Coordinates of C-alpha atoms in Angstrom, one line a residue:
Chain C
M1 CA -33.0 -19.1 -78.2
T2 CA -33.3 -22.0 -76.0
V3 CA -32.0 -22.6 -72.5
A4 CA -29.7 -25.1 -74.1
D5 CA -28.5 -22.7 -76.5
Y6 CA -28.1 -20.2 -74.0
N7 CA -25.9 -22.7 -71.9
R8 CA -23.7 -23.6 -75.1
C9 CA -23.2 -19.8 -75.4
V10 CA -21.7 -19.7 -71.9
D11 CA -19.2 -22.5 -72.9
Q12 CA -18.2 -21.2 -76.3
Y13 CA -18.1 -17.3 -75.6
A14 CA -17.5 -16.5 -71.8
D15 CA -13.9 -17.0 -72.2
A16 CA -13.8 -14.9 -75.2
V17 CA -15.5 -12.1 -73.7
Y18 CA -14.0 -12.2 -70.4
R19 CA -10.5 -12.0 -72.4
F20 CA -11.9 -8.9 -74.3
L21 CA -12.8 -7.0 -71.1
V22 CA -9.9 -8.1 -68.6
K23 CA -7.3 -7.1 -71.4
N24 CA -9.0 -3.8 -71.5
I25 CA -9.6 -2.6 -68.2
R26 CA -6.9 -4.7 -66.6
D27 CA -9.3 -5.4 -63.8
P28 CA -10.4 -9.0 -63.5
E29 CA -12.7 -8.3 -60.9
K30 CA -14.3 -5.7 -62.8
A31 CA -14.4 -7.7 -65.9
R32 CA -15.9 -10.6 -64.2
D33 CA -18.7 -8.4 -63.1
L34 CA -19.3 -7.0 -66.8
V35 CA -19.1 -10.7 -68.0
Q36 CA -21.8 -11.4 -65.6
D37 CA -24.0 -8.3 -66.6
A38 CA -23.6 -9.4 -70.5
F39 CA -24.6 -12.8 -69.7
E40 CA -27.5 -11.5 -67.6
K41 CA -28.9 -9.4 -70.1
L42 CA -28.8 -12.3 -73.0
W43 CA -30.4 -14.4 -70.2
I44 CA -33.5 -11.7 -69.9
N45 CA -33.7 -11.5 -73.8
V46 CA -33.1 -15.3 -74.4
D47 CA -36.4 -15.3 -76.2
R48 CA -35.7 -12.7 -78.6
V49 CA -32.1 -13.2 -79.3
D50 CA -31.4 -15.6 -82.4
A51 CA -28.8 -18.2 -81.2
G52 CA -26.9 -17.2 -84.3
K53 CA -26.3 -13.9 -83.2
A54 CA -25.4 -14.6 -79.4
K55 CA -21.9 -13.7 -79.9
S56 CA -22.4 -10.5 -81.6
Y57 CA -25.0 -9.9 -79.1
L58 CA -22.7 -10.5 -76.0
F59 CA -19.8 -8.6 -77.6
T60 CA -22.3 -5.6 -78.1
T61 CA -23.4 -5.5 -74.6
A62 CA -19.9 -6.1 -73.2
Y63 CA -18.4 -3.4 -75.2
H64 CA -20.8 -0.9 -74.4
K65 CA -20.8 -1.9 -70.8
L66 CA -16.8 -1.6 -71.1
I67 CA -17.2 2.2 -72.3
D68 CA -19.5 3.1 -69.4
Q69 CA -17.0 1.4 -67.0
I70 CA -14.2 3.2 -68.6
R71 CA -15.9 6.5 -68.4
I72 CA -16.6 5.6 -64.4
D73 CA -13.0 5.0 -64.2
Q74 CA -11.7 8.0 -65.9
R75 CA -13.9 10.4 -63.8
N76 CA -12.6 8.7 -60.9
R77 CA -9.0 8.5 -61.8
P78 CA -8.4 11.0 -64.3
M79 CA -4.3 10.5 -64.2
A80 CA -4.6 6.7 -64.6
E81 CA -4.0 6.7 -68.1
G82 CA -1.2 9.1 -68.2
M83 CA 0.4 7.3 -65.3
L84 CA -0.1 4.0 -66.9
G85 CA 1.9 5.2 -70.0
E86 CA 4.8 6.4 -68.0
Y87 CA 4.9 3.3 -66.1
A88 CA 4.9 1.2 -69.0
H89 CA 8.0 2.4 -70.4
E90 CA 10.1 1.8 -67.3
Q91 CA 9.2 -1.8 -67.7
Q92 CA 11.8 -4.5 -68.5
Y93 CA 10.3 -6.1 -71.4
S94 CA 11.2 -9.9 -72.1
D95 CA 9.0 -10.7 -75.2
L96 CA 6.7 -8.9 -78.2
K97 CA 4.0 -10.2 -76.2
E98 CA 4.6 -8.6 -72.9
I99 CA 5.5 -5.3 -75.0
L100 CA 2.2 -5.2 -76.6
E101 CA 0.4 -6.0 -73.6
Q102 CA 1.8 -3.1 -72.0
V103 CA 1.4 -0.4 -75.3
I104 CA -2.2 -2.1 -75.8
V105 CA -3.3 -0.1 -72.6
Q106 CA -1.8 3.6 -73.9
L107 CA -4.6 3.1 -76.8
P108 CA -7.7 5.2 -76.5
P109 CA -10.7 2.9 -75.5
K110 CA -12.5 2.6 -78.5
Q111 CA -9.3 2.0 -80.6
R112 CA -8.2 -0.8 -78.3
S113 CA -11.7 -2.2 -78.5
V114 CA -11.8 -2.6 -82.1
V115 CA -7.9 -3.8 -82.4
M116 CA -8.8 -6.2 -79.8
M117 CA -11.9 -7.7 -81.2
R118 CA -10.2 -7.3 -85.1
D119 CA -7.4 -9.7 -83.7
Y120 CA -8.9 -11.9 -80.9
E121 CA -12.2 -12.7 -82.7
G122 CA -11.6 -12.3 -86.5
Y123 CA -14.5 -9.6 -86.6
S124 CA -14.7 -8.0 -90.1
Y125 CA -14.9 -4.1 -90.1
K126 CA -18.7 -4.6 -90.6
E127 CA -19.2 -6.7 -87.9
I128 CA -17.2 -4.3 -85.6
A129 CA -19.4 -1.9 -86.9
E130 CA -22.4 -3.3 -85.6
I131 CA -21.1 -4.1 -82.4
T132 CA -19.6 -0.4 -81.4
G133 CA -22.2 1.4 -83.4
L134 CA -19.3 3.3 -85.3
T135 CA -19.3 3.3 -89.0
E136 CA -16.9 1.0 -90.9
S137 CA -14.8 4.0 -92.4
Q138 CA -14.3 4.7 -88.3
V139 CA -13.4 1.3 -87.6
K140 CA -11.0 0.7 -90.5
V141 CA -9.3 4.4 -89.4
Y142 CA -9.2 3.3 -85.7
I143 CA -7.6 0.2 -86.7
Y144 CA -5.1 1.8 -89.0
R145 CA -4.1 4.5 -86.6
A146 CA -3.8 1.9 -83.7
R147 CA -1.6 -0.3 -86.0
V148 CA 0.6 2.8 -86.6
F149 CA 0.9 3.7 -82.6
L150 CA 1.5 -0.1 -81.9
K151 CA 4.2 -0.5 -84.5
E152 CA 6.1 2.7 -83.7
K153 CA 6.1 1.4 -80.0
I154 CA 7.4 -2.0 -80.5
G155 CA 9.7 -0.6 -83.2
S156 CA 11.2 1.8 -80.5
V157 CA 11.4 -0.9 -77.7
T158 CA 12.5 -3.9 -79.7
M159 CA 15.4 -1.8 -80.6
L160 CA 16.3 -1.1 -77.0
V161 CA 15.8 -4.7 -76.0
Chain G
M1 CA -40.8 39.3 -141.3
I2 CA -38.7 42.4 -139.4
K3 CA -36.8 44.3 -142.0
T4 CA -33.3 44.9 -141.2
G5 CA -33.0 48.7 -141.0
L6 CA -30.1 51.1 -139.6
D7 CA -32.1 51.0 -136.3
N8 CA -31.6 46.9 -135.7
Y9 CA -28.8 45.9 -137.9
E10 CA -26.5 44.9 -134.7
V11 CA -29.1 42.4 -133.8
W12 CA -29.2 41.1 -137.4
F13 CA -25.2 40.9 -137.6
L14 CA -24.9 39.0 -134.3
D15 CA -27.6 36.6 -135.6
F16 CA -25.5 36.1 -138.5
L17 CA -22.3 35.4 -136.8
E18 CA -23.9 33.0 -135.1
G19 CA -25.3 31.1 -137.6
N20 CA -29.0 31.9 -136.5
L21 CA -30.4 33.3 -139.7
N22 CA -32.1 31.2 -142.2
K23 CA -32.1 31.2 -146.0
S24 CA -35.0 33.9 -146.2
R25 CA -33.3 36.1 -143.5
L26 CA -29.9 35.8 -145.1
E27 CA -31.3 37.2 -148.2
E28 CA -32.8 40.0 -146.5
L29 CA -29.5 40.9 -144.8
D30 CA -27.9 40.5 -148.3
R31 CA -30.6 43.1 -149.5
F32 CA -29.6 45.6 -146.5
L33 CA -25.9 45.3 -147.3
S34 CA -26.3 46.0 -150.9
L35 CA -28.6 49.2 -149.7
H36 CA -25.8 50.3 -147.2
P37 CA -22.5 48.8 -148.4
E38 CA -20.9 51.1 -145.5
M39 CA -22.1 48.5 -143.2
K40 CA -20.3 45.6 -144.5
E41 CA -17.2 46.9 -142.8
E42 CA -19.0 47.2 -139.6
L43 CA -20.1 43.6 -140.1
H44 CA -16.1 42.9 -140.4
E45 CA -15.0 44.6 -137.3
M46 CA -18.0 42.2 -135.3
E47 CA -16.2 38.9 -136.9
L48 CA -13.1 40.1 -135.4
L49 CA -14.5 40.2 -131.9
H50 CA -14.6 36.8 -131.4
L51 CA -12.3 35.5 -128.5
P52 CA -10.6 32.1 -128.8
A53 CA -10.8 29.9 -125.9
E54 CA -7.2 30.0 -123.8
K55 CA -5.9 27.0 -122.6
I56 CA -5.7 27.4 -119.0
S57 CA -5.2 24.8 -116.5
F58 CA -4.9 24.6 -112.6
K59 CA -1.4 23.4 -112.0
G60 CA -2.2 22.1 -108.1
K61 CA -5.0 19.7 -108.9
S62 CA -2.8 16.8 -107.3
G63 CA -2.1 18.7 -104.2
L64 CA -6.1 19.2 -103.6
K65 CA -6.4 15.3 -103.9
H66 CA -6.6 13.0 -100.8
T67 CA -5.4 9.3 -100.5
P68 CA -6.9 6.7 -98.3
A69 CA -4.2 7.3 -96.5
D70 CA -4.4 10.8 -95.6
Y71 CA -8.2 9.9 -94.8
A72 CA -6.9 7.1 -92.0
G73 CA -4.3 9.8 -90.7
V74 CA -1.2 7.8 -91.7
T75 CA 1.4 7.9 -94.3
E76 CA 1.0 6.0 -97.7
E77 CA 3.6 3.4 -96.9
D78 CA 2.3 2.7 -93.4
Y79 CA -1.2 2.7 -95.2
Q80 CA 0.1 0.2 -97.8
C81 CA 1.4 -2.0 -95.2
I82 CA -1.5 -2.2 -93.0
A83 CA -3.9 -2.6 -96.0
F84 CA -1.5 -5.5 -97.3
M85 CA -1.7 -7.3 -93.8
E86 CA -5.4 -6.7 -93.2
G87 CA -6.4 -8.1 -96.7
D88 CA -7.8 -4.5 -97.8
L89 CA -6.0 -4.4 -101.3
N90 CA -7.1 -6.0 -104.1
R91 CA -5.5 -8.1 -106.4
S92 CA -3.5 -5.7 -108.5
E93 CA -2.6 -3.8 -105.6
Q94 CA -1.3 -6.9 -103.7
I95 CA 1.1 -7.6 -106.6
R96 CA 2.3 -4.0 -106.8
F97 CA 2.8 -3.9 -103.3
K98 CA 4.7 -7.5 -103.3
D99 CA 7.0 -5.9 -106.1
Q100 CA 7.8 -2.8 -104.0
L101 CA 8.5 -5.1 -101.1
K102 CA 11.4 -7.0 -103.0
K103 CA 13.0 -3.6 -103.8
D104 CA 12.7 -1.9 -100.6
K105 CA 13.9 -3.1 -97.1
N106 CA 12.8 -0.5 -95.3
L107 CA 9.2 -1.4 -96.5
K108 CA 9.8 -5.0 -95.5
R109 CA 11.1 -4.1 -92.2
K110 CA 8.1 -2.1 -91.7
L111 CA 5.6 -4.7 -93.1
Y112 CA 7.5 -7.0 -90.3
L113 CA 6.8 -4.7 -87.5
F114 CA 3.1 -4.3 -88.4
T115 CA 2.8 -8.1 -88.6
R116 CA 3.9 -7.9 -85.5
T117 CA 1.0 -5.5 -83.9
R118 CA -1.1 -8.3 -84.5
L119 CA -2.8 -9.5 -80.9
V120 CA -2.9 -12.9 -79.9
P121 CA -5.6 -14.4 -77.9
D122 CA -4.4 -15.2 -74.6
A123 CA -5.3 -19.0 -74.1
S124 CA -4.4 -18.7 -70.4
V125 CA -7.2 -16.1 -69.6
F126 CA -10.3 -17.8 -69.0
Y127 CA -13.5 -17.0 -67.1
P128 CA -13.5 -18.5 -63.7
G129 CA -17.3 -18.6 -62.8
R130 CA -18.8 -20.0 -66.0
A131 CA -20.6 -22.6 -64.4
R132 CA -22.6 -20.0 -62.1
L133 CA -23.6 -18.3 -65.7
K134 CA -25.4 -21.5 -66.4
K135 CA -29.0 -21.7 -66.3
K136 CA -31.2 -24.6 -65.7
R137 CA -34.3 -23.6 -66.7
R138 CA -36.4 -20.1 -66.7
L139 CA -36.6 -18.4 -63.0
V140 CA -40.4 -17.7 -62.2
S141 CA -41.6 -16.2 -59.1
A142 CA -43.3 -18.7 -57.1
W143 CA -46.5 -16.8 -56.9
I144 CA -46.8 -16.9 -60.7
Y145 CA -48.1 -20.3 -60.5
P146 CA -51.3 -19.6 -58.9
L147 CA -51.6 -16.8 -61.3
A148 CA -50.9 -18.8 -64.4
A149 CA -53.7 -21.1 -62.9
A150 CA -56.2 -18.4 -62.7
V151 CA -55.5 -17.4 -66.1
V152 CA -56.0 -20.6 -67.3
T153 CA -59.0 -21.4 -65.3
G154 CA -60.6 -18.5 -66.1
L155 CA -60.3 -18.7 -69.7
A156 CA -61.3 -22.5 -69.4
F157 CA -64.7 -21.3 -67.5
W158 CA -65.1 -18.5 -70.0
L159 CA -64.9 -20.5 -73.0
W160 CA -66.3 -23.3 -72.1
P161 CA -69.5 -23.7 -74.2
G162 CA -72.7 -22.7 -72.8
K163 CA -71.3 -21.6 -69.6
T164 CA -70.3 -18.2 -70.4
P165 CA -70.8 -16.3 -67.0
E166 CA -71.2 -12.8 -68.8
V167 CA -74.3 -14.6 -70.4
N168 CA -76.2 -16.0 -67.4
H169 CA -75.3 -13.5 -64.9
P170 CA -78.2 -11.2 -63.8
H171 CA -75.9 -8.3 -63.1
Y172 CA -74.1 -8.2 -66.1
L173 CA -74.8 -6.8 -69.2
Q174 CA -73.5 -6.2 -72.5
M175 CA -75.0 -4.2 -75.2
A176 CA -74.6 -2.0 -78.1
V177 CA -76.0 1.4 -77.8
K178 CA -75.6 4.2 -80.0
E179 CA -72.8 6.6 -78.8
S180 CA -75.1 9.4 -78.5
L181 CA -76.9 7.7 -75.5
L182 CA -73.6 7.4 -73.6
D183 CA -72.3 10.5 -71.4
L184 CA -68.6 10.3 -72.5
N185 CA -67.7 13.4 -70.7
K186 CA -67.6 12.3 -67.1
N187 CA -64.6 9.9 -66.0
D188 CA -67.1 7.3 -65.1
I189 CA -68.9 6.9 -68.3
T190 CA -72.9 6.8 -67.6
L191 CA -75.9 6.2 -69.4
K192 CA -77.4 9.5 -70.4
N193 CA -80.8 8.2 -71.0
S194 CA -82.2 5.4 -68.4
T195 CA -85.4 4.6 -70.3
I196 CA -83.7 2.3 -72.7
Q197 CA -86.5 -0.3 -73.3
L198 CA -85.2 -3.9 -72.4
P199 CA -87.3 -6.6 -74.5
A200 CA -88.5 -9.8 -72.9
A201 CA -87.0 -11.5 -75.9
P202 CA -83.4 -11.7 -76.9
G203 CA -82.6 -8.7 -78.7
F204 CA -83.9 -5.0 -78.2
M205 CA -84.4 -1.7 -80.1
I206 CA -82.6 1.6 -79.2
P207 CA -85.9 4.0 -79.3
G208 CA -86.3 6.4 -81.7
K209 CA -82.7 5.2 -83.6
E210 CA -82.9 3.0 -86.6
N211 CA -84.6 -0.6 -86.4
R212 CA -81.4 -2.3 -85.5
N213 CA -81.9 -5.5 -83.5
I214 CA -79.4 -5.6 -81.0
Q215 CA -78.9 -8.8 -78.9
P216 CA -77.7 -8.1 -75.5
M217 CA -75.7 -10.6 -74.1
A218 CA -77.6 -10.6 -71.0
Y219 CA -80.8 -8.5 -69.4
L220 CA -80.9 -6.3 -66.1
P221 CA -83.9 -4.9 -64.2
R222 CA -84.6 -1.9 -65.5
K223 CA -84.4 0.2 -62.4
S224 CA -80.7 -0.4 -62.1
L225 CA -79.5 0.9 -65.3
H226 CA -78.8 4.3 -64.1
H227 CA -76.7 2.8 -61.5
L228 CA -74.6 1.2 -63.7
P229 CA -70.7 2.2 -64.3
V230 CA -70.5 1.9 -68.0
T231 CA -67.4 1.3 -70.1
A232 CA -67.6 2.1 -73.5
R233 CA -65.7 1.2 -76.7
Q234 CA -66.0 1.5 -80.5
S235 CA -67.7 -1.3 -82.3
D236 CA -66.8 -2.4 -85.7
E237 CA -70.2 -0.8 -86.7
P238 CA -69.9 3.1 -87.4
G239 CA -71.6 4.8 -84.7
V240 CA -72.2 2.0 -82.3
M241 CA -70.7 1.7 -79.0
L242 CA -70.3 -1.6 -76.9
A243 CA -71.2 -0.6 -73.4
E244 CA -70.3 -3.2 -70.9
T245 CA -72.1 -2.6 -67.7
R246 CA -71.6 -3.9 -64.1
L247 CA -73.5 -3.6 -60.9
I248 CA -71.9 -1.8 -58.1
S249 CA -74.1 -2.9 -55.4
K250 CA -75.2 -6.4 -54.7
A251 CA -77.9 -5.1 -52.2
D252 CA -80.5 -7.5 -53.7
D253 CA -78.3 -10.3 -54.0
T254 CA -77.1 -12.1 -51.2
Y255 CA -75.6 -15.5 -52.8
E256 CA -72.2 -16.0 -54.3
T257 CA -71.6 -18.1 -57.2
L258 CA -68.5 -20.7 -57.4
Y259 CA -66.8 -18.2 -59.6
E260 CA -67.4 -15.2 -58.1
L261 CA -66.0 -16.8 -54.7
A262 CA -62.9 -17.8 -56.9
L263 CA -62.7 -14.0 -58.3
R264 CA -63.3 -12.5 -54.8
L265 CA -60.2 -14.6 -53.5
F266 CA -58.4 -14.0 -56.8
R267 CA -58.7 -10.3 -56.4
E268 CA -58.2 -10.1 -52.5
R269 CA -55.3 -12.7 -52.3
I270 CA -53.5 -12.4 -55.5
L271 CA -54.0 -9.0 -56.7
G272 CA -53.9 -7.5 -53.4
E273 CA -56.8 -5.3 -54.1
P274 CA -58.5 -3.4 -51.2
A275 CA -61.2 -4.9 -49.5
E276 CA -64.0 -2.1 -50.6
L277 CA -62.7 -2.1 -54.2
V278 CA -63.3 -6.0 -54.1
K279 CA -66.8 -5.7 -52.5
K280 CA -67.8 -3.0 -54.7
Q281 CA -67.2 -4.2 -58.0
Q282 CA -67.3 -7.2 -59.6
F283 CA -64.9 -8.9 -62.1
T284 CA -65.8 -10.8 -65.4
L285 CA -63.7 -14.0 -66.0
W286 CA -62.8 -12.3 -68.8
E287 CA -61.2 -9.5 -67.1
V288 CA -59.2 -12.0 -64.5
A289 CA -57.9 -13.8 -67.6
D290 CA -56.7 -10.4 -69.0
V291 CA -55.2 -9.2 -66.0
G292 CA -53.7 -12.3 -65.8
V293 CA -52.4 -12.4 -69.1
Q294 CA -51.1 -9.0 -68.5
K295 CA -49.1 -10.0 -65.3
L296 CA -47.7 -12.6 -67.1
N297 CA -46.8 -10.7 -70.2
N298 CA -44.7 -8.0 -67.5
L299 CA -43.2 -10.8 -65.3
M300 CA -41.8 -13.2 -67.7
D301 CA -41.8 -11.1 -71.3
T302 CA -44.3 -13.5 -72.9
G303 CA -46.0 -11.6 -75.5
I304 CA -49.3 -13.4 -75.1
D305 CA -52.4 -11.5 -76.2
I306 CA -55.9 -12.2 -76.1
E307 CA -58.8 -10.4 -77.4
R308 CA -62.6 -10.8 -78.1
E309 CA -63.9 -10.2 -81.4
Y310 CA -67.5 -8.9 -82.0
N311 CA -69.9 -8.7 -84.7
S312 CA -71.8 -5.6 -86.3
T313 CA -74.8 -6.2 -84.0
G314 CA -72.6 -6.2 -80.6
N315 CA -72.3 -10.0 -80.3
L316 CA -69.5 -11.9 -79.4
K317 CA -68.0 -13.3 -82.3
K318 CA -64.8 -15.0 -81.4
V319 CA -62.0 -15.0 -78.9
N320 CA -58.4 -14.7 -80.5
F321 CA -55.5 -16.1 -78.5
N322 CA -52.0 -14.9 -79.6
S323 CA -48.4 -15.9 -78.4
R324 CA -45.1 -16.4 -80.0
L325 CA -45.7 -20.1 -80.2
L326 CA -49.4 -20.5 -80.9
A327 CA -52.2 -18.5 -82.4
L328 CA -55.7 -19.6 -82.3
S329 CA -59.5 -18.1 -82.6
L330 CA -62.3 -20.0 -81.0
P331 CA -65.8 -19.0 -82.1
H332 CA -68.3 -17.9 -79.4
R333 CA -71.4 -20.4 -79.2

């Protein structure tokens, strides 16, 4: 991978990686740092990474850094997830997108990540499995369970709206 | 053949009932039954002992089975909806599902809700520091350039035809010796025997050993041999070690050649080694190149490798240079 390839990756994937991270952890500053870390790692290994696999490499790095970050956050704020769930129910929803934004954070981190990779980036089960280190079956199960959870949430909320 | 008798007739009967008797044995059995007609009744009773197979089946088989929906921990209907949406159904399953959809309004509503769970990328979100992520060139520490220059210079000196410093330098000796002559037990490997005869002509014999004519790369005053630190490594030839010896002291030598000066400065200023080490030990240009390459590899992860290849008599044959982009082999003259 050349320097030009690397810079092309920045143009093509920085927003996607950032979007994936910021929607996951809901903290733009931390998401920015994680994006920077992911690209820094890519830069260090620029000679080893094939340009065609750079996106997957970036998402793999970003995913693992994200999981680490979530673990750290959970250790520091063990009640955050639960509180967020209650808080979310009290919101006044204006549209479906907003509802989804609110309920997606209630998913367990791994389910949330795989659904995001599936929907945002259109990755196949196999690709997601490679990025996350899960098996294809696990990825599929996570996606199915996440869909049911989201469906139930938006189903009950849209009835109220 | 064992004859049928009153002591073994049960075995014969069983074999008969299972159809295991050949023609001659059947004749023997007939002969026995004609002699003991009362046994015919017993044979008939044994025939009645046959138990017909009953048709018993386990009724709860379907309850033991699992569907992919069970595996995913969702209901069958949910599973079908998601699988349809995710494109996991095959053609016939899709057709069946579409038929169901036409009939079942609840299923239709369910599918609608599932399709609404698909997340849409938020185009308004973008990474604010993209320009800062871009790079113009590989970052290299300022001092890497003199180091790289030293490596290149070292290689150039070393590879230059007829200018190989190891050959011409009076204080360096590289030779092949038998392994048994080296004291490998000490940390600083030394020659066990300092009486190796150095010949006047290029090439020398190891005393008392096979008549192998070994070409030394350079010669050394015999008296100095026992002072020499020796590094040893296995040669291609079995039982022969390559000993590389270097002088510790420069007591009888006051001059400093250009390359010695370069090496000393290199060690002092670039490698930052202690002054006493710089004075006591001399570097070969090969080592300079080797150290330089290692440093380059550590710093820039370049994967460059240089190695020397010797022939069976311990003489340098060629130098190999390997990197990701270039691999070449230079024969030694």
